[in-house]
Amino acid sequence: MLSLKEDLTRAAAYHGHLCSGQVLGVRMARYACKILKIEEPVTSKRLIVFVESDRCIADAIGTVTGCKLGKRTLKWMNFGKTAATFVDMKENRAIRVRTISHKYPKEGEDLELFFSKFSDEELFAVEEVIVDLKPGDLPGRPSEVQVCECCGEEVLDGRHVNKDGKILCRHCAGECYYRK
């Protein structure tokens, strides 16, 4: 495993700067890997991580673990929390790690030095959890491909909707995030 300093440097380079979210995300991912006994997370391919925020911690966790949206090993859950669930597929074990400290450095304060004052146990709470992974959640080729009967677009991995006897994408079923 890389050193904390190396992980922070890599995370900052990927994210564009070092911030409290980056430090917490790096520390959180390293702590989870330690608990799960995953020594080389970037190359192990054992992890699926569910991040609960689309903020800085997501980039940091992905950098430390090697998990990526495009590889289907990083999942984003829109809960707005500084928390993540780490699923070890080899050991069939999952832990959820969340922040418990609400202390942040003052503007301009050295982030590494500030957070080094706290142990992992002072920063995070950990609990064993169960994550029911479906075939459509796993890395690899799509488990299923359907074509929306309304717009004709492909819908991967069981994310389609059956409505009034038709196979629809979520958009055509009325669940959209954009308007035409």
PDB file of C-alpha atoms in Angstrom:
ATOM      1  CA  MET A   1       0.000   0.000   0.000  1.00  0.00           C
ATOM      2  CA  LEU A   2       1.188   3.506  -0.727  1.00  0.00           C
ATOM      3  CA  SER A   3       2.015   5.871   2.113  1.00  0.00           C
ATOM      4  CA  LEU A   4      -0.563   8.394   3.320  1.00  0.00           C
ATOM      5  CA  LYS A   5       1.512  11.177   1.763  1.00  0.00           C
ATOM      6  CA  GLU A   6       1.569   9.375  -1.610  1.00  0.00           C
ATOM      7  CA  ASP A   7      -2.181   8.772  -1.512  1.00  0.00           C
ATOM      8  CA  LEU A   8      -2.841  12.424  -0.643  1.00  0.00           C
ATOM      9  CA  THR A   9      -0.586  13.571  -3.478  1.00  0.00           C
ATOM     10  CA  ARG A  10      -2.317  11.283  -5.987  1.00  0.00           C
ATOM     11  CA  ALA A  11      -5.791  12.312  -4.782  1.00  0.00           C
ATOM     12  CA  ALA A  12      -4.958  16.028  -4.962  1.00  0.00           C
ATOM     13  CA  ALA A  13      -3.524  15.616  -8.461  1.00  0.00           C
ATOM     14  CA  TYR A  14      -6.643  13.807  -9.655  1.00  0.00           C
ATOM     15  CA  HIS A  15      -9.095  16.149  -7.922  1.00  0.00           C
ATOM     16  CA  GLY A  16      -7.218  19.356  -8.723  1.00  0.00           C
ATOM     17  CA  HIS A  17      -6.391  20.471  -5.187  1.00  0.00           C
ATOM     18  CA  LEU A  18      -6.084  19.213  -1.639  1.00  0.00           C
ATOM     19  CA  CYS A  19      -9.051  19.987   0.604  1.00  0.00           C
ATOM     20  CA  SER A  20     -10.616  18.591   3.778  1.00  0.00           C
ATOM     21  CA  GLY A  21     -12.834  16.268   1.732  1.00  0.00           C
ATOM     22  CA  GLN A  22      -9.798  14.837  -0.006  1.00  0.00           C
ATOM     23  CA  VAL A  23      -7.982  14.180   3.274  1.00  0.00           C
ATOM     24  CA  LEU A  24     -11.081  12.600   4.824  1.00  0.00           C
ATOM     25  CA  GLY A  25     -11.735  10.478   1.729  1.00  0.00           C
ATOM     26  CA  VAL A  26      -8.153   9.232   1.595  1.00  0.00           C
ATOM     27  CA  ARG A  27      -8.143   8.460   5.313  1.00  0.00           C
ATOM     28  CA  MET A  28     -11.563   6.783   5.082  1.00  0.00           C
ATOM     29  CA  ALA A  29     -10.519   4.530   2.187  1.00  0.00           C
ATOM     30  CA  ARG A  30      -7.194   3.610   3.817  1.00  0.00           C
ATOM     31  CA  TYR A  31      -8.977   2.804   7.094  1.00  0.00           C
ATOM     32  CA  ALA A  32     -11.565   0.615   5.329  1.00  0.00           C
ATOM     33  CA  CYS A  33      -8.840  -1.252   3.441  1.00  0.00           C
ATOM     34  CA  LYS A  34      -6.967  -1.803   6.704  1.00  0.00           C
ATOM     35  CA  ILE A  35     -10.077  -3.225   8.380  1.00  0.00           C
ATOM     36  CA  LEU A  36     -10.843  -5.436   5.361  1.00  0.00           C
ATOM     37  CA  LYS A  37      -7.176  -6.502   5.149  1.00  0.00           C
ATOM     38  CA  ILE A  38      -6.782  -5.358   1.541  1.00  0.00           C
ATOM     39  CA  GLU A  39      -3.135  -4.403   1.182  1.00  0.00           C
ATOM     40  CA  GLU A  40      -3.075  -3.350  -2.483  1.00  0.00           C
ATOM     41  CA  PRO A  41      -6.546  -1.984  -3.200  1.00  0.00           C
ATOM     42  CA  VAL A  42      -5.736  -0.440  -6.585  1.00  0.00           C
ATOM     43  CA  THR A  43      -4.684  -3.788  -8.064  1.00  0.00           C
ATOM     44  CA  SER A  44      -6.732  -6.252  -5.990  1.00  0.00           C
ATOM     45  CA  LYS A  45     -10.085  -5.924  -7.820  1.00  0.00           C
ATOM     46  CA  ARG A  46     -11.813  -7.127  -4.644  1.00  0.00           C
ATOM     47  CA  LEU A  47     -13.701  -3.931  -3.834  1.00  0.00           C
ATOM     48  CA  ILE A  48     -16.967  -2.340  -4.805  1.00  0.00           C
ATOM     49  CA  VAL A  49     -17.462   0.994  -3.042  1.00  0.00           C
ATOM     50  CA  PHE A  50     -20.741   2.851  -2.590  1.00  0.00           C
ATOM     51  CA  VAL A  51     -20.017   6.549  -1.937  1.00  0.00           C
ATOM     52  CA  GLU A  52     -22.856   8.577  -0.450  1.00  0.00           C
ATOM     53  CA  SER A  53     -21.813  11.989  -1.754  1.00  0.00           C
ATOM     54  CA  ASP A  54     -20.798  13.507  -5.077  1.00  0.00           C
ATOM     55  CA  ARG A  55     -18.280  15.724  -3.317  1.00  0.00           C
ATOM     56  CA  CYS A  56     -14.520  15.579  -2.852  1.00  0.00           C
ATOM     57  CA  ILE A  57     -14.457  12.317  -0.890  1.00  0.00           C
ATOM     58  CA  ALA A  58     -15.670  10.397  -3.943  1.00  0.00           C
ATOM     59  CA  ASP A  59     -12.571  11.364  -5.935  1.00  0.00           C
ATOM     60  CA  ALA A  60     -10.273  10.562  -3.007  1.00  0.00           C
ATOM     61  CA  ILE A  61     -11.853   7.162  -2.345  1.00  0.00           C
ATOM     62  CA  GLY A  62     -11.627   6.261  -6.018  1.00  0.00           C
ATOM     63  CA  THR A  63      -7.977   7.278  -6.121  1.00  0.00           C
ATOM     64  CA  VAL A  64      -7.004   5.156  -3.102  1.00  0.00           C
ATOM     65  CA  THR A  65      -9.085   2.091  -3.989  1.00  0.00           C
ATOM     66  CA  GLY A  66      -8.796   2.160  -7.761  1.00  0.00           C
ATOM     67  CA  CYS A  67     -12.594   1.867  -7.957  1.00  0.00           C
ATOM     68  CA  LYS A  68     -14.214   3.668 -10.897  1.00  0.00           C
ATOM     69  CA  LEU A  69     -17.727   4.347 -12.146  1.00  0.00           C
ATOM     70  CA  GLY A  70     -16.812   3.066 -15.602  1.00  0.00           C
ATOM     71  CA  LYS A  71     -15.482  -0.195 -14.165  1.00  0.00           C
ATOM     72  CA  ARG A  72     -18.702  -0.593 -12.132  1.00  0.00           C
ATOM     73  CA  THR A  73     -16.721  -0.766  -8.896  1.00  0.00           C
ATOM     74  CA  LEU A  74     -17.571   2.748  -7.676  1.00  0.00           C
ATOM     75  CA  LYS A  75     -21.260   3.390  -7.082  1.00  0.00           C
ATOM     76  CA  TRP A  76     -22.700   6.801  -6.297  1.00  0.00           C
ATOM     77  CA  MET A  77     -25.622   6.969  -3.892  1.00  0.00           C
ATOM     78  CA  ASN A  78     -27.094  10.472  -3.743  1.00  0.00           C
ATOM     79  CA  PHE A  79     -27.486  10.759   0.051  1.00  0.00           C
ATOM     80  CA  GLY A  80     -25.252  13.808   0.610  1.00  0.00           C
ATOM     81  CA  LYS A  81     -23.333  12.138   3.435  1.00  0.00           C
ATOM     82  CA  THR A  82     -19.626  11.855   4.119  1.00  0.00           C
ATOM     83  CA  ALA A  83     -19.831   8.087   4.195  1.00  0.00           C
ATOM     84  CA  ALA A  84     -19.056   5.066   2.040  1.00  0.00           C
ATOM     85  CA  THR A  85     -19.668   1.336   2.096  1.00  0.00           C
ATOM     86  CA  PHE A  86     -16.768  -0.892   1.120  1.00  0.00           C
ATOM     87  CA  VAL A  87     -17.731  -4.344  -0.161  1.00  0.00           C
ATOM     88  CA  ASP A  88     -15.015  -7.009  -0.225  1.00  0.00           C
ATOM     89  CA  MET A  89     -16.308  -9.381  -2.882  1.00  0.00           C
ATOM     90  CA  LYS A  90     -13.679 -12.034  -2.123  1.00  0.00           C
ATOM     91  CA  GLU A  91     -14.608 -12.308   1.567  1.00  0.00           C
ATOM     92  CA  ASN A  92     -18.311 -11.432   1.102  1.00  0.00           C
ATOM     93  CA  ARG A  93     -17.990  -8.743   3.761  1.00  0.00           C
ATOM     94  CA  ALA A  94     -19.100  -5.109   3.807  1.00  0.00           C
ATOM     95  CA  ILE A  95     -18.431  -2.198   6.131  1.00  0.00           C
ATOM     96  CA  ARG A  96     -19.916   1.292   6.147  1.00  0.00           C
ATOM     97  CA  VAL A  97     -17.550   4.040   7.240  1.00  0.00           C
ATOM     98  CA  ARG A  98     -18.871   7.486   8.148  1.00  0.00           C
ATOM     99  CA  THR A  99     -17.398  10.618   9.627  1.00  0.00           C
ATOM    100  CA  ILE A 100     -18.141  11.334  13.273  1.00  0.00           C
ATOM    101  CA  SER A 101     -15.852  14.307  13.778  1.00  0.00           C
ATOM    102  CA  HIS A 102     -17.222  17.643  12.676  1.00  0.00           C
ATOM    103  CA  LYS A 103     -13.950  19.449  13.211  1.00  0.00           C
ATOM    104  CA  TYR A 104     -12.391  21.239  10.288  1.00  0.00           C
ATOM    105  CA  PRO A 105      -9.238  23.316   9.915  1.00  0.00           C
ATOM    106  CA  LYS A 106      -9.342  27.075   9.791  1.00  0.00           C
ATOM    107  CA  GLU A 107      -8.865  28.786   6.447  1.00  0.00           C
ATOM    108  CA  GLY A 108      -5.229  28.473   5.376  1.00  0.00           C
ATOM    109  CA  GLU A 109      -4.348  25.899   8.056  1.00  0.00           C
ATOM    110  CA  ASP A 110      -2.196  22.953   6.975  1.00  0.00           C
ATOM    111  CA  LEU A 111      -4.698  20.180   6.200  1.00  0.00           C
ATOM    112  CA  GLU A 112      -2.343  17.247   6.635  1.00  0.00           C
ATOM    113  CA  LEU A 113      -1.101  18.561   9.966  1.00  0.00           C
ATOM    114  CA  PHE A 114      -4.630  19.335  11.197  1.00  0.00           C
ATOM    115  CA  PHE A 115      -6.049  15.895  10.407  1.00  0.00           C
ATOM    116  CA  SER A 116      -2.916  14.105  11.650  1.00  0.00           C
ATOM    117  CA  LYS A 117      -3.987  15.091  15.182  1.00  0.00           C
ATOM    118  CA  PHE A 118      -6.887  12.622  14.988  1.00  0.00           C
ATOM    119  CA  SER A 119      -6.847   8.835  14.944  1.00  0.00           C
ATOM    120  CA  ASP A 120      -9.042   6.954  12.487  1.00  0.00           C
ATOM    121  CA  GLU A 121     -11.305   6.026  15.402  1.00  0.00           C
ATOM    122  CA  GLU A 122     -11.745   9.721  16.280  1.00  0.00           C
ATOM    123  CA  LEU A 123     -12.670  10.593  12.699  1.00  0.00           C
ATOM    124  CA  PHE A 124     -14.810   7.636  11.652  1.00  0.00           C
ATOM    125  CA  ALA A 125     -17.432   5.162  12.842  1.00  0.00           C
ATOM    126  CA  VAL A 126     -17.474   1.728  11.234  1.00  0.00           C
ATOM    127  CA  GLU A 127     -20.271  -0.790  11.120  1.00  0.00           C
ATOM    128  CA  GLU A 128     -20.641  -4.175   9.452  1.00  0.00           C
ATOM    129  CA  VAL A 129     -23.465  -4.076   6.895  1.00  0.00           C
ATOM    130  CA  ILE A 130     -25.033  -6.306   4.282  1.00  0.00           C
ATOM    131  CA  VAL A 131     -25.174  -5.203   0.661  1.00  0.00           C
ATOM    132  CA  ASP A 132     -27.321  -7.324  -1.628  1.00  0.00           C
ATOM    133  CA  LEU A 133     -25.489  -7.113  -4.933  1.00  0.00           C
ATOM    134  CA  LYS A 134     -27.492  -8.066  -7.999  1.00  0.00           C
ATOM    135  CA  PRO A 135     -25.940  -9.327 -11.254  1.00  0.00           C
ATOM    136  CA  GLY A 136     -26.499  -5.851 -12.752  1.00  0.00           C
ATOM    137  CA  ASP A 137     -24.361  -4.319  -9.994  1.00  0.00           C
ATOM    138  CA  LEU A 138     -21.242  -6.383 -10.662  1.00  0.00           C
ATOM    139  CA  PRO A 139     -18.239  -5.468 -12.790  1.00  0.00           C
ATOM    140  CA  GLY A 140     -18.003  -6.983 -16.256  1.00  0.00           C
ATOM    141  CA  ARG A 141     -20.232  -7.157 -19.275  1.00  0.00           C
ATOM    142  CA  PRO A 142     -23.854  -6.002 -18.947  1.00  0.00           C
ATOM    143  CA  SER A 143     -25.979  -8.661 -17.270  1.00  0.00           C
ATOM    144  CA  GLU A 144     -28.995  -7.677 -19.368  1.00  0.00           C
ATOM    145  CA  VAL A 145     -29.800  -5.309 -22.224  1.00  0.00           C
ATOM    146  CA  GLN A 146     -33.345  -4.173 -23.014  1.00  0.00           C
ATOM    147  CA  VAL A 147     -34.541  -1.689 -25.629  1.00  0.00           C
ATOM    148  CA  CYS A 148     -37.055   0.954 -24.571  1.00  0.00           C
ATOM    149  CA  GLU A 149     -40.266   0.480 -26.543  1.00  0.00           C
ATOM    150  CA  CYS A 150     -40.863   4.231 -26.584  1.00  0.00           C
ATOM    151  CA  CYS A 151     -37.528   5.912 -27.480  1.00  0.00           C
ATOM    152  CA  GLY A 152     -35.577   2.911 -28.782  1.00  0.00           C
ATOM    153  CA  GLU A 153     -32.562   3.473 -26.517  1.00  0.00           C
ATOM    154  CA  GLU A 154     -30.759   0.568 -24.873  1.00  0.00           C
ATOM    155  CA  VAL A 155     -31.140   0.147 -21.111  1.00  0.00           C
ATOM    156  CA  LEU A 156     -28.419  -1.862 -19.382  1.00  0.00           C
ATOM    157  CA  ASP A 157     -28.299  -4.121 -16.354  1.00  0.00           C
ATOM    158  CA  GLY A 158     -31.950  -4.326 -15.403  1.00  0.00           C
ATOM    159  CA  ARG A 159     -32.405  -0.568 -15.061  1.00  0.00           C
ATOM    160  CA  HIS A 160     -35.522  -0.631 -17.274  1.00  0.00           C
ATOM    161  CA  VAL A 161     -39.098  -0.246 -16.045  1.00  0.00           C
ATOM    162  CA  ASN A 162     -42.090  -2.426 -16.896  1.00  0.00           C
ATOM    163  CA  LYS A 163     -45.075  -0.092 -17.240  1.00  0.00           C
ATOM    164  CA  ASP A 164     -48.443  -1.011 -18.697  1.00  0.00           C
ATOM    165  CA  GLY A 165     -46.913  -4.143 -20.221  1.00  0.00           C
ATOM    166  CA  LYS A 166     -44.127  -2.207 -21.971  1.00  0.00           C
ATOM    167  CA  ILE A 167     -40.393  -2.151 -21.379  1.00  0.00           C
ATOM    168  CA  LEU A 168     -39.396   1.481 -20.882  1.00  0.00           C
ATOM    169  CA  CYS A 169     -36.323   3.442 -19.890  1.00  0.00           C
ATOM    170  CA  ARG A 170     -36.751   5.511 -16.747  1.00  0.00           C
ATOM    171  CA  HIS A 171     -37.075   8.701 -18.779  1.00  0.00           C
ATOM    172  CA  CYS A 172     -39.976   7.396 -20.842  1.00  0.00           C
ATOM    173  CA  ALA A 173     -41.561   6.010 -17.661  1.00  0.00           C
ATOM    174  CA  GLY A 174     -41.615   9.559 -16.247  1.00  0.00           C
ATOM    175  CA  GLU A 175     -38.467   9.591 -14.140  1.00  0.00           C
ATOM    176  CA  CYS A 176     -36.238  12.231 -15.714  1.00  0.00           C
ATOM    177  CA  TYR A 177     -33.603  14.688 -14.689  1.00  0.00           C
ATOM    178  CA  TYR A 178     -33.870  16.805 -17.844  1.00  0.00           C
ATOM    179  CA  ARG A 179     -36.589  18.341 -20.047  1.00  0.00           C
ATOM    180  CA  LYS A 180     -36.708  18.695 -23.799  1.00  0.00           C
TER     181      LYS A 180
END
